Short mmCIF file of C-alpha atoms and ligand atoms in Angstrom, two decimals:
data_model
loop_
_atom_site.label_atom_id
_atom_site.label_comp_id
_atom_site.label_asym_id
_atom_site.label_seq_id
_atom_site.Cartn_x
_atom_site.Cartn_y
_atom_site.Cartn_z
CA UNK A 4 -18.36 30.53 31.98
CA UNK A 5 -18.87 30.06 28.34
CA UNK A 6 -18.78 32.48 25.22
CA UNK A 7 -19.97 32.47 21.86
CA UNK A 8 -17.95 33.43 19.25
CA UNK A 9 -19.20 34.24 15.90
CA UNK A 10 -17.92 34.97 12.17
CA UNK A 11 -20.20 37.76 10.35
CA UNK A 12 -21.14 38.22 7.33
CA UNK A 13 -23.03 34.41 6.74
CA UNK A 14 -26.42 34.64 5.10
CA UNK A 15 -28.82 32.65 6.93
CA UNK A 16 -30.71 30.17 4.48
CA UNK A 17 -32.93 26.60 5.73
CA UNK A 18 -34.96 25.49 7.74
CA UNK A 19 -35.33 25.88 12.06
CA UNK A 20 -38.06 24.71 14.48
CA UNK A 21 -39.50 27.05 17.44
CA UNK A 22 -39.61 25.53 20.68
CA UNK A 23 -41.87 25.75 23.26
CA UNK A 24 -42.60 28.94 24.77
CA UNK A 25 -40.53 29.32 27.79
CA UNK A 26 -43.18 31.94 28.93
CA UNK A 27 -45.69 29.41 29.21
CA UNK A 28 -44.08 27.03 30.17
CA UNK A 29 -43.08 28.55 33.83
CA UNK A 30 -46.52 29.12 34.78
CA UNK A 31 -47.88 26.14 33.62
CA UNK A 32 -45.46 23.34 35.83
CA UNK A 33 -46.51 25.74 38.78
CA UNK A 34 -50.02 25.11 37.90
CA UNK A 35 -49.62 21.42 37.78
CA UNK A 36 -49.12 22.08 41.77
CA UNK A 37 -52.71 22.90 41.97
CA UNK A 38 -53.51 19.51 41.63
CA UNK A 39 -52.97 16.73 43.67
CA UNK A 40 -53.14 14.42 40.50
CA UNK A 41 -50.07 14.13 38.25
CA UNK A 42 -49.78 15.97 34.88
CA UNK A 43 -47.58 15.63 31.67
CA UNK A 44 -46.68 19.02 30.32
CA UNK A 45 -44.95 18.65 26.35
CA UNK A 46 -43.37 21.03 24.05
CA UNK A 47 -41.37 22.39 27.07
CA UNK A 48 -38.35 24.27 26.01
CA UNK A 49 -34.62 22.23 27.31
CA UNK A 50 -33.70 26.11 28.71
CA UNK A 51 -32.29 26.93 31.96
CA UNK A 52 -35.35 28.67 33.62
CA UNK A 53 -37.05 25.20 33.49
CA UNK A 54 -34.38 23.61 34.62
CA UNK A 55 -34.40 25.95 37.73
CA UNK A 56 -38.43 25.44 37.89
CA UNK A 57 -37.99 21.16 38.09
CA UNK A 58 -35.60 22.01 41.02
CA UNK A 59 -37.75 23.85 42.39
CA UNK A 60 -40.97 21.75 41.54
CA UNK A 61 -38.86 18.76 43.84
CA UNK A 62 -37.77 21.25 46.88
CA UNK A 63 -41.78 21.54 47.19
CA UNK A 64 -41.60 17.94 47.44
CA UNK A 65 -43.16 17.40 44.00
CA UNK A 66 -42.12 13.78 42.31
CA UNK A 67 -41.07 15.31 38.95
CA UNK A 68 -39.54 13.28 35.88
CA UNK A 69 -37.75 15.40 32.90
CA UNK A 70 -36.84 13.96 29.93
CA UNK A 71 -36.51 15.90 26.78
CA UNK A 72 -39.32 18.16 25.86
CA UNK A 73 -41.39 16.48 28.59
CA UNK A 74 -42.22 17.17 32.25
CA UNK A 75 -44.05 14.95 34.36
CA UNK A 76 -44.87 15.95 37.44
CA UNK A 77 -46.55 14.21 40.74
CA UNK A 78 -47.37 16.96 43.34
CA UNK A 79 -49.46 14.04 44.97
CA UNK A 80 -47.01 14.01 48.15
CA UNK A 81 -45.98 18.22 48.01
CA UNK A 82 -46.06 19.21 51.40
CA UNK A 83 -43.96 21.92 51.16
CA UNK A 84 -45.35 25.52 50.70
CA UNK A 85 -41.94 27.57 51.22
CA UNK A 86 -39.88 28.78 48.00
CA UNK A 87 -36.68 29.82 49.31
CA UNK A 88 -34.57 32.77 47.87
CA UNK A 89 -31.64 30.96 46.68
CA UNK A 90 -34.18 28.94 43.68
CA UNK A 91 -36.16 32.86 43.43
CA UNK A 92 -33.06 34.96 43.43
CA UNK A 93 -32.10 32.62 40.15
CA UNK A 94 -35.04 32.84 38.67
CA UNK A 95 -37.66 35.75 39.12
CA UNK A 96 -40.20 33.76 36.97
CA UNK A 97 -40.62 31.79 40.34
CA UNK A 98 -43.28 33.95 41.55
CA UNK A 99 -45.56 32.40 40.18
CA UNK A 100 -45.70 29.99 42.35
CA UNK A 101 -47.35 32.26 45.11
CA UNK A 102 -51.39 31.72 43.55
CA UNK A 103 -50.94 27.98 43.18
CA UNK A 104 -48.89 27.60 46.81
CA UNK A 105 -51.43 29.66 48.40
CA UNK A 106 -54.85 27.79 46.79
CA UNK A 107 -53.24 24.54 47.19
CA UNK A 108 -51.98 24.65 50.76
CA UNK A 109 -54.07 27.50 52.45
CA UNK A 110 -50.15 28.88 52.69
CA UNK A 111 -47.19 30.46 50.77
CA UNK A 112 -43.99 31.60 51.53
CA UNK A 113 -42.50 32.94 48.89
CA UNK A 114 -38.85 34.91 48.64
CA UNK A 115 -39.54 38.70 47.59
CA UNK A 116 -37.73 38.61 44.24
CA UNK A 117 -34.94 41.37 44.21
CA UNK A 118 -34.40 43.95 41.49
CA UNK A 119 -33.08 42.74 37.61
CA UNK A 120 -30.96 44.28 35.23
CA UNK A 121 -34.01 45.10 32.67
CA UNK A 122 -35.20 47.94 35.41
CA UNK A 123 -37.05 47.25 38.47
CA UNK A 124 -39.87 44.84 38.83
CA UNK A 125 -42.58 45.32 41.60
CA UNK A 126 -45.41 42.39 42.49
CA UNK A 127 -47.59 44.91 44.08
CA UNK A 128 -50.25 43.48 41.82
CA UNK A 129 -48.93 39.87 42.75
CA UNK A 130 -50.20 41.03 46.24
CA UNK A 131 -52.90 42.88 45.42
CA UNK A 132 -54.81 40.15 43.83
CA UNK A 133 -54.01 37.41 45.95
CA UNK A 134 -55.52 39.93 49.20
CA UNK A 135 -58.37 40.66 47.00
CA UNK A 136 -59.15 37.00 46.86
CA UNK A 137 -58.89 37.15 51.29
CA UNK A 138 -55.30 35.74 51.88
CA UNK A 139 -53.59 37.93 54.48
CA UNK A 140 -50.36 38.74 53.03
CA UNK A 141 -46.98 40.48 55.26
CA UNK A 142 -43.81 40.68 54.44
CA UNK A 143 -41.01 38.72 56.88
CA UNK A 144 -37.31 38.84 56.69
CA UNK A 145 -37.34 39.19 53.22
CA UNK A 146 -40.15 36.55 52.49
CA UNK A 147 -43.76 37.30 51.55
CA UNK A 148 -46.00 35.10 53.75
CA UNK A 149 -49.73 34.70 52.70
CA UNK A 150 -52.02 32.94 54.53
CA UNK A 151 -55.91 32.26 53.38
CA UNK A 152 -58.11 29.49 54.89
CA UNK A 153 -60.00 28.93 51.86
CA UNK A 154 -59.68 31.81 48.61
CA UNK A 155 -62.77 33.47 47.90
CA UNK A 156 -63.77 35.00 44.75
CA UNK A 157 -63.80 39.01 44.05
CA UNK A 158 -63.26 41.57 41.06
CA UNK A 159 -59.76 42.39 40.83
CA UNK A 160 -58.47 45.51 38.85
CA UNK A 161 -55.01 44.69 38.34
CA UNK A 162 -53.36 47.40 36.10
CA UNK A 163 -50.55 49.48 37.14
CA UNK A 164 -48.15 52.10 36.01
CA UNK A 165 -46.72 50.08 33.58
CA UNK A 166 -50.37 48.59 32.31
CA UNK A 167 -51.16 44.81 33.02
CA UNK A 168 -49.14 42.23 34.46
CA UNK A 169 -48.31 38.42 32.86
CA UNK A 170 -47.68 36.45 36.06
CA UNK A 171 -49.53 39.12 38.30
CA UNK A 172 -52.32 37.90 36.17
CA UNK A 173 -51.26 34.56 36.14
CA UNK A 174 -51.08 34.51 39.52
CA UNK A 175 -54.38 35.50 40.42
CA UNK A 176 -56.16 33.18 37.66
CA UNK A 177 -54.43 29.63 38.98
CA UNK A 178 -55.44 31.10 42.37
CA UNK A 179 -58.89 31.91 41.57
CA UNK A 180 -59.53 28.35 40.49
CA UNK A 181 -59.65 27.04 43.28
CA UNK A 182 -61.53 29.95 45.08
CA UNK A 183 -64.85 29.74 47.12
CA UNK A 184 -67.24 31.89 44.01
CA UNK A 185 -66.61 34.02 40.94
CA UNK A 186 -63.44 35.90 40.41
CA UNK A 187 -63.27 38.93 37.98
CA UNK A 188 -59.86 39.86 36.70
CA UNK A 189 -60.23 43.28 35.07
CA UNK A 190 -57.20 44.24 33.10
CA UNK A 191 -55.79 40.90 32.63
CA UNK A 192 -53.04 40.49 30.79
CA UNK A 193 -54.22 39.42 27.29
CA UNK A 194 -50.57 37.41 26.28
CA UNK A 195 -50.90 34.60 24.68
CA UNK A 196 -48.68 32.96 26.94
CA UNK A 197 -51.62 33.89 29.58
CA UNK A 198 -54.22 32.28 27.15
CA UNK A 199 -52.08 29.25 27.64
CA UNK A 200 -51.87 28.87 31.36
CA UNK A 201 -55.61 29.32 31.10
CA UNK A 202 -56.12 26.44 28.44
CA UNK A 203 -54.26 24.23 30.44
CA UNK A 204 -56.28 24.83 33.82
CA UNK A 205 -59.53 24.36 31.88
CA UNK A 206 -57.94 21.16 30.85
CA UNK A 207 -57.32 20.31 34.69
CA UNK A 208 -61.14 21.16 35.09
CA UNK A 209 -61.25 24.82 35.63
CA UNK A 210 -64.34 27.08 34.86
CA UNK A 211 -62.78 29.80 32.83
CA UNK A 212 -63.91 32.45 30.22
CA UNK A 213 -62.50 35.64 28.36
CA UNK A 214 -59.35 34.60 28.01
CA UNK A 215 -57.18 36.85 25.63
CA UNK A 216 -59.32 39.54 26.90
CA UNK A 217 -58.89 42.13 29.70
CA UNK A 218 -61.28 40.75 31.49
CA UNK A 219 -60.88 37.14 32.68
CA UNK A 220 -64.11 35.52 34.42
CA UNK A 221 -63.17 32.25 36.87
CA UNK A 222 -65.93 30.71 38.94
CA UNK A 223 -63.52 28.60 41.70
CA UNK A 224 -63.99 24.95 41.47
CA UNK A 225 -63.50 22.88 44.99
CA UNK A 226 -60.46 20.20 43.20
CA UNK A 227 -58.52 20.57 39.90
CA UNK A 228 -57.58 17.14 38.29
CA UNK A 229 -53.95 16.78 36.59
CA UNK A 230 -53.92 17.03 32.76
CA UNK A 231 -52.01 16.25 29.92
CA UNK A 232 -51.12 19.61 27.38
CA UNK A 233 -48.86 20.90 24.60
CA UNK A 234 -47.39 23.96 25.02
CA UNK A 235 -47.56 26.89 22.65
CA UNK A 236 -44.57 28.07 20.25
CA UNK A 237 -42.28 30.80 21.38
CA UNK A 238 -43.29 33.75 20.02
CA UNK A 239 -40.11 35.57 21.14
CA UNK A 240 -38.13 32.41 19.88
CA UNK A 241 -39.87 32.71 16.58
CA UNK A 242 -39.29 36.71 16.28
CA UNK A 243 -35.82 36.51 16.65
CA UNK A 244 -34.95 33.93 14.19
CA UNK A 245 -37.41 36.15 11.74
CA UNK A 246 -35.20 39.36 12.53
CA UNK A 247 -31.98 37.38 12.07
CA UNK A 248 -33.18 36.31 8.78
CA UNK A 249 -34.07 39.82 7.60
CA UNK A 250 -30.86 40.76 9.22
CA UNK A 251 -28.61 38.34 6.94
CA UNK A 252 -30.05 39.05 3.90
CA UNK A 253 -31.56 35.50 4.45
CA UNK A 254 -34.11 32.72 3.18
CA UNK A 255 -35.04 31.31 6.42
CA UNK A 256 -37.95 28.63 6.77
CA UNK A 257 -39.78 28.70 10.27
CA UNK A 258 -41.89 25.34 11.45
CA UNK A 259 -44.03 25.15 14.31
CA UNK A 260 -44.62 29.20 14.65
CA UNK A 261 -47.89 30.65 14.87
CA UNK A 262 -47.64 34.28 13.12
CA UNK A 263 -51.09 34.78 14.66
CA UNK A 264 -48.84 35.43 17.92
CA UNK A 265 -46.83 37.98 15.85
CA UNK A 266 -49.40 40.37 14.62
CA UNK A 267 -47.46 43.72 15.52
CA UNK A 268 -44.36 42.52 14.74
CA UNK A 269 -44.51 41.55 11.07
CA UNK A 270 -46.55 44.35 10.66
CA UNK A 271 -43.67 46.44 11.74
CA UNK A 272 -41.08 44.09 9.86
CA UNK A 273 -43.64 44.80 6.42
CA UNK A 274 -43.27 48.16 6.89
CA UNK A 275 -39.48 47.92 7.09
CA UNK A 276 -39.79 45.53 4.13
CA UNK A 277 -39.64 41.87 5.03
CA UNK A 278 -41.79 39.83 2.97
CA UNK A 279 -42.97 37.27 5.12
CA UNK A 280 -45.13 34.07 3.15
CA UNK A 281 -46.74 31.18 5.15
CA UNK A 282 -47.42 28.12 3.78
CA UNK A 283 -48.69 24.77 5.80
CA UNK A 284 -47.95 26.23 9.39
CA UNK A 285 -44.65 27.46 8.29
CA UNK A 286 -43.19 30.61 7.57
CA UNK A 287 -40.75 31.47 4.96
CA UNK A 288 -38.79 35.00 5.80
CA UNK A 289 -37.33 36.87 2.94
CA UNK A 290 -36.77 40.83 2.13
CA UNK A 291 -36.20 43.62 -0.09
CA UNK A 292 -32.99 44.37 -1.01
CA UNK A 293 -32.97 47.68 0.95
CA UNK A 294 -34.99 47.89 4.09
CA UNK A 295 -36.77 51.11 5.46
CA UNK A 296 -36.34 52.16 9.14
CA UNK A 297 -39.00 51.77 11.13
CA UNK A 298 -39.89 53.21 14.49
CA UNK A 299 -41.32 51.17 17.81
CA UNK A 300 -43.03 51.30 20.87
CA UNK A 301 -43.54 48.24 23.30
CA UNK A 302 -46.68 47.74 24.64
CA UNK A 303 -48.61 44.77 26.26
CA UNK A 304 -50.17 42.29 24.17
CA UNK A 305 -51.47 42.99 20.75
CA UNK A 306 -48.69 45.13 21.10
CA UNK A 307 -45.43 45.18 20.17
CA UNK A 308 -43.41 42.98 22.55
CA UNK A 309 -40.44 44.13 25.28
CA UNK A 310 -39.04 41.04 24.71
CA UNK A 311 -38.04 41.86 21.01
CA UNK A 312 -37.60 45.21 21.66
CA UNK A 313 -33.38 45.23 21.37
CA UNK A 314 -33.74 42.12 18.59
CA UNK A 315 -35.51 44.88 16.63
CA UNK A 316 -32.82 47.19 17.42
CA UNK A 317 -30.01 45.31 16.45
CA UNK A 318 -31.87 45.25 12.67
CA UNK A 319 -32.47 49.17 12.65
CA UNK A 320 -28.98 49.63 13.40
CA UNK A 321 -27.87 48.07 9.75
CA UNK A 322 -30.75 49.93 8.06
CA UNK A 323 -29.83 53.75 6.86
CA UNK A 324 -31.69 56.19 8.32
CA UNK A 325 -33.16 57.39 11.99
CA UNK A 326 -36.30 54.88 13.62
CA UNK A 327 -37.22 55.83 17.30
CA UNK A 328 -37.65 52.75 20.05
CA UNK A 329 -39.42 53.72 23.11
CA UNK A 330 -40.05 50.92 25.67
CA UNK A 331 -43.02 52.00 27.80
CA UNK A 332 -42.97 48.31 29.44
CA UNK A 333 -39.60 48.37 31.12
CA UNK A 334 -38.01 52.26 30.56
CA UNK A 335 -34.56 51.12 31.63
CA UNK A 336 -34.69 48.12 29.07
CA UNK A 337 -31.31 49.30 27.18
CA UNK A 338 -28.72 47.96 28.34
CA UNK A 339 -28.03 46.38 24.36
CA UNK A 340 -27.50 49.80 23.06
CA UNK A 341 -23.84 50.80 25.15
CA UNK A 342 -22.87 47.17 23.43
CA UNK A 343 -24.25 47.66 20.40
CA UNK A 344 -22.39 51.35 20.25
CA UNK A 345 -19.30 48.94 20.73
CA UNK A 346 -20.06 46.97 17.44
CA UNK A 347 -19.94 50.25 15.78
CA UNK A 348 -23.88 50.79 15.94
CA UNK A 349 -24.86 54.77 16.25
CA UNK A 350 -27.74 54.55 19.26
CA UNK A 351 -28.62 57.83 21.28
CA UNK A 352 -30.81 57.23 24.74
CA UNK A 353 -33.03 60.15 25.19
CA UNK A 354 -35.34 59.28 28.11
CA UNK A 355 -37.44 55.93 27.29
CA UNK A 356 -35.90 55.91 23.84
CA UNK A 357 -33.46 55.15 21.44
CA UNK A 358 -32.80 57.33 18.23
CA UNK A 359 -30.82 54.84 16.06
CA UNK A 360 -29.00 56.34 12.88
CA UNK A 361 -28.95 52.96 11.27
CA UNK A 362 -25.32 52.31 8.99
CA UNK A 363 -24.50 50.15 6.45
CA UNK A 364 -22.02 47.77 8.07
CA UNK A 365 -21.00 46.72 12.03
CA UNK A 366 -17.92 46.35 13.48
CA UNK A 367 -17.40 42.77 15.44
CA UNK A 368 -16.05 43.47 18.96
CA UNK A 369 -16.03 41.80 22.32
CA UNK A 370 -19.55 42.39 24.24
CA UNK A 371 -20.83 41.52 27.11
CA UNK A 372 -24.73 40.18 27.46
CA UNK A 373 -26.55 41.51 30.22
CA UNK A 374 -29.92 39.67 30.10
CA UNK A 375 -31.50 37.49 27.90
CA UNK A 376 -32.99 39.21 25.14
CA UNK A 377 -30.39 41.79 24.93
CA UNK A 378 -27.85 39.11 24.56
CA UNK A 379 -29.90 38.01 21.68
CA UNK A 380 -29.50 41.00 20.00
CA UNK A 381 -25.69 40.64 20.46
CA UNK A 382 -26.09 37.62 18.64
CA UNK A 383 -27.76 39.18 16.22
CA UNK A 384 -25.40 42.17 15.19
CA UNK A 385 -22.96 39.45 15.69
CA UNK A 386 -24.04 37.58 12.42
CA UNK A 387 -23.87 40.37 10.30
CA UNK A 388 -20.86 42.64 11.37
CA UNK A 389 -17.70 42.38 9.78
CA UNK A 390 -15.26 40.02 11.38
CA UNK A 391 -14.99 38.16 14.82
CA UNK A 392 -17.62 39.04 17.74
CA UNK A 393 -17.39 37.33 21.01
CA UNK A 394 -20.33 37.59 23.33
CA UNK A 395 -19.46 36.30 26.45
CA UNK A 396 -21.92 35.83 29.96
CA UNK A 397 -23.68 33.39 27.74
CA UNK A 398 -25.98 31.60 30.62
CA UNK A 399 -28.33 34.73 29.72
CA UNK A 400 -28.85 33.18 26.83
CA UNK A 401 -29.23 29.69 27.85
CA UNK A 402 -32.39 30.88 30.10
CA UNK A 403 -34.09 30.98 27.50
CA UNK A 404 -32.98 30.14 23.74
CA UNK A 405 -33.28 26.03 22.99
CA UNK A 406 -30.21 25.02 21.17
CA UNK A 407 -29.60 28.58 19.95
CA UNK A 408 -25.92 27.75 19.08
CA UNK A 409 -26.83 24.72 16.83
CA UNK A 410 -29.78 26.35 15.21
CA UNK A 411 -27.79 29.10 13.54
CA UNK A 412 -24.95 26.36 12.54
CA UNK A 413 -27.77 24.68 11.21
CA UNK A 414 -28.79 28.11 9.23
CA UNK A 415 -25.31 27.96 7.78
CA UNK A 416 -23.78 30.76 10.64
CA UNK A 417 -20.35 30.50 11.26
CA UNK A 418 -21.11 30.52 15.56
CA UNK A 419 -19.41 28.33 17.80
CA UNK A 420 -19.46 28.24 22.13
CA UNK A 421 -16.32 28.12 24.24
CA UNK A 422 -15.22 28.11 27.81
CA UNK A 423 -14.08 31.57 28.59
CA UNK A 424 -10.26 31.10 29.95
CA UNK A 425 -10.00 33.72 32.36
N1 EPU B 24 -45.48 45.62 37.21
C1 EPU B 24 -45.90 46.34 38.30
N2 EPU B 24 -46.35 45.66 39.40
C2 EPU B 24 -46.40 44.30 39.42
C3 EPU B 24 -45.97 43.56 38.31
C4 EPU B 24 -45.51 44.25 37.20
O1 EPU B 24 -45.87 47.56 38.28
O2 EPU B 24 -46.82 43.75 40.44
C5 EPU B 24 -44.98 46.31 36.01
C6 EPU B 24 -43.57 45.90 35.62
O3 EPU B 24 -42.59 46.61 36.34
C7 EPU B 24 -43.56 46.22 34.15
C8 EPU B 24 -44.99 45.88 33.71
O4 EPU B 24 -45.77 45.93 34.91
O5 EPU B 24 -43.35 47.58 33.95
C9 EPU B 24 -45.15 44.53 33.06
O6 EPU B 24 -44.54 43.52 33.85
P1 EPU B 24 -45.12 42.04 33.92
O7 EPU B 24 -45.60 41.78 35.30
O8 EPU B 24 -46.09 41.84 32.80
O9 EPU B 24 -43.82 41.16 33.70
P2 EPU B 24 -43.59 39.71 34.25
O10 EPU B 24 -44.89 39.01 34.27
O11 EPU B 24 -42.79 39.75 35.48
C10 EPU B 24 -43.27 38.54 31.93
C11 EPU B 24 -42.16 37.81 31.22
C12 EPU B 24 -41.09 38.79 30.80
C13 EPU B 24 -41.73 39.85 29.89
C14 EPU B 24 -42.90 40.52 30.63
C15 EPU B 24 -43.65 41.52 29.78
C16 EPU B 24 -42.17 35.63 32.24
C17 EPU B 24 -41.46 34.63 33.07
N3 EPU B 24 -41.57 36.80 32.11
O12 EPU B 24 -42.67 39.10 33.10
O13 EPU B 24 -40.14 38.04 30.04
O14 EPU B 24 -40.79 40.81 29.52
O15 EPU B 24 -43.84 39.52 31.07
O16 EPU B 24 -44.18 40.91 28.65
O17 EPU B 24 -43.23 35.36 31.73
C18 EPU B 24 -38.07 37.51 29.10
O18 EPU B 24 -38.56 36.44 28.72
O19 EPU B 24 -36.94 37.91 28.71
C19 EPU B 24 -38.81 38.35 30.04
C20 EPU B 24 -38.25 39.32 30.77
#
């Protein structure tokens, strides 16, 4: 297992390059499945979650070629409708191939993904939709089978506790492509990551409208062909390279980022006082020399995003004064802060929140990354507490950060990776 080990106290200054949004990227090689044509998908992160999702794109019996950025895939001789748990239980993201197993074969069979460190993680809507549309869904020795001659199209309202779901909803759209009439997806998730998937299956000859709305129209179409697409920047990428910017006291230059994705975030990172400039497509992060705290709550898309939610705490915690951070996507989401305590940070849970009394300075220390945006923000106190940090469980990371290491050399951080000797 490897570690990163990092000197603080480097300001970040240059230039980096988002990659592909992971996000999107997932759901869109399942999609390609709905298909019997072959597709090229570009702008695909190198990140261990697609690795995982080509392995799994070939035990369907998919003919799939990765090279770089690109994935080609052939689902022309798939036969295979069963996703067993040992590809899911690596990679919950894998659900989403239930909808496009389902409308492509008549058949899934699909591993019930188990519980995650961020909380726990039903697919009750998963289910819910894919019923609505007629498949006949029960649960067997741990696998969810559905079964559904042909899909037909219904209204779905698919909100829950927690508000709407990104791959329930993605789920239910690639499914409802290929469905007998119109499908209705009330409280769709509005991500732009969502937006994305959908862009692509219009490209493969869907009949979509509304999307980055709550309500998603589809009126099924009786073959999909393959298609050839880009996929978006990551947003979460982008954020997180913005925050360790600010967090450096840094002049960092962002290509390929679209801030439109950002909207809730730099308003929150304006209030705190990073001055954020774009200028042909790219975006140039600096700040004022003291930051205010600022306080956040996570909410679906427009909102502010989970996935930046400890990213953002890692910068409160080196700005004086008290900001609030409630998660209200995943309550549990804070397993950063007991680390972040360890780099000297001053973080008090209280329910679905974290008080943070932000100090001056951090303390490096040994930490431990739990999941993959928490071990971000690891990273991230890393390059600005005094001395040596070592985060170590690094494949978090590597799920889904491109290059991360060589990016912040490239910044000017003093970051290296090593095997852990144990
Ligand atoms: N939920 C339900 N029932 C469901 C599905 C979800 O109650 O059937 C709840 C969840 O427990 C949660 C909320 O709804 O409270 C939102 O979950 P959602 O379904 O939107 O999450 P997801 O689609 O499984 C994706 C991203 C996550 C990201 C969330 C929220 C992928 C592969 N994963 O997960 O990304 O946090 O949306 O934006 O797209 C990450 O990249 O680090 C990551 C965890």
């Amino acid at each position: 297992m490897d570690k990163i080990l990092i000197e603080g106290g480097r300001r970040l200054e240059g230039t980096v390059t988002v990659s592909g949004a992971k996000n999107a990227s997932l759901p869109i090689l399942a999609a390609a499945f709905l298909s019997k044509e072959p597709s090229v998908i570009k702008n695909v992160p190198q990140v261990a979650d697609v690795f995982t999702m080509v392995k799994i794109l070939k035990s369907l019996g998919a003919r799939v070629q990765h090279s770089g950025n690109t994935v080609e895939i052939d689902p022309s001789g798939a036969r295979n409708p069963v996703l067993p748990y040992k590809l899911v239980s690596t990679m919950r993201g894998s659900i989403c191939f239930l909808g496009p197993l389902l409308a492509r074969f008549g058949m899934a069979e699909v591993s019930f993904p188990g519980g995650c460190v961020i909380g726990p993680r039903p697919i009750d809507l998963h289910i819910k939709g894919i019923k609505s549309l007629g498949a006949e869904v029960r649960l067997d020795h741990g696998n969810i089978v559905a079964k559904a001659r042909r899909l037909r199209g219904a209204r779905i309202y698919l909100g829950g506790a927690f508000g709407s779901s990104v791959l329930g909803t993605a789920n239910v759209l690639m499914a409802a492509t290929l469905a007998r009439g119109r499908t209705v997806i009330d409280n769709a998730a509005c991500e732009p990551e969502v937006v994305d998937l959908g862009n692509f299956l219009k490209k493969m000859g869907a009949r979509i409208e509304g999307l980055g709305s709550p309500s998603i129209e589809v009126e099924g179409v009786k073959r999909l062909n393959g298609a050839a697409y880009s996929v978006i920047p990551d947003r979460i990428e982008a954020g997180t390279y913005v925050i360790a910017s600010a967090m450096t006291k840094g002049d960092v230059t962002l290509k390929n980022i679209n801030l439109n994705m950002l909207g809730a975030v730099l308003d929150k990172l304006k209030d705190a006082g990073v001055l954020i400039t774009e200028k042909n497509g790219h975006a140039r992060v600096r700040r004022r020399k003291v930051l205010r705290p600022v306080s956040v709550t996570t909410l679906p898309y427009p909102g502010f995003p989970t996935d930046l939610q400890a990213q953002m705490m890692a910068l409160m915690c080196i700005v004086p004064g008290i900001s609030v951070i409630t998660e209200k996507i995943y309550p549990e989401r804070f397993m950063h802060v007991s680390e972040l305590n360890r780099m000297g940070a001053s973080i008090m849970l209280e329910g679905h929140s974290a008080i943070v009394s932000g100090l001056k300075k951090l303390s490096g220390a040994p930490v431990m990354a739990s999941d993959l945006r928490a071990s971000a923000a690891l990273v991230l106190a890393g390059l600005v507490a005094e001395g040596r940090t070592e985060v170590s469980r690094v494949y978090h990371l590597d799920r889904g950060y491109e290059n991360l290491v060589a990016k912040l050399q490239n910044l000017g951080a003093k970051i290296k990776r090593e095997k852990e000797v144990r």
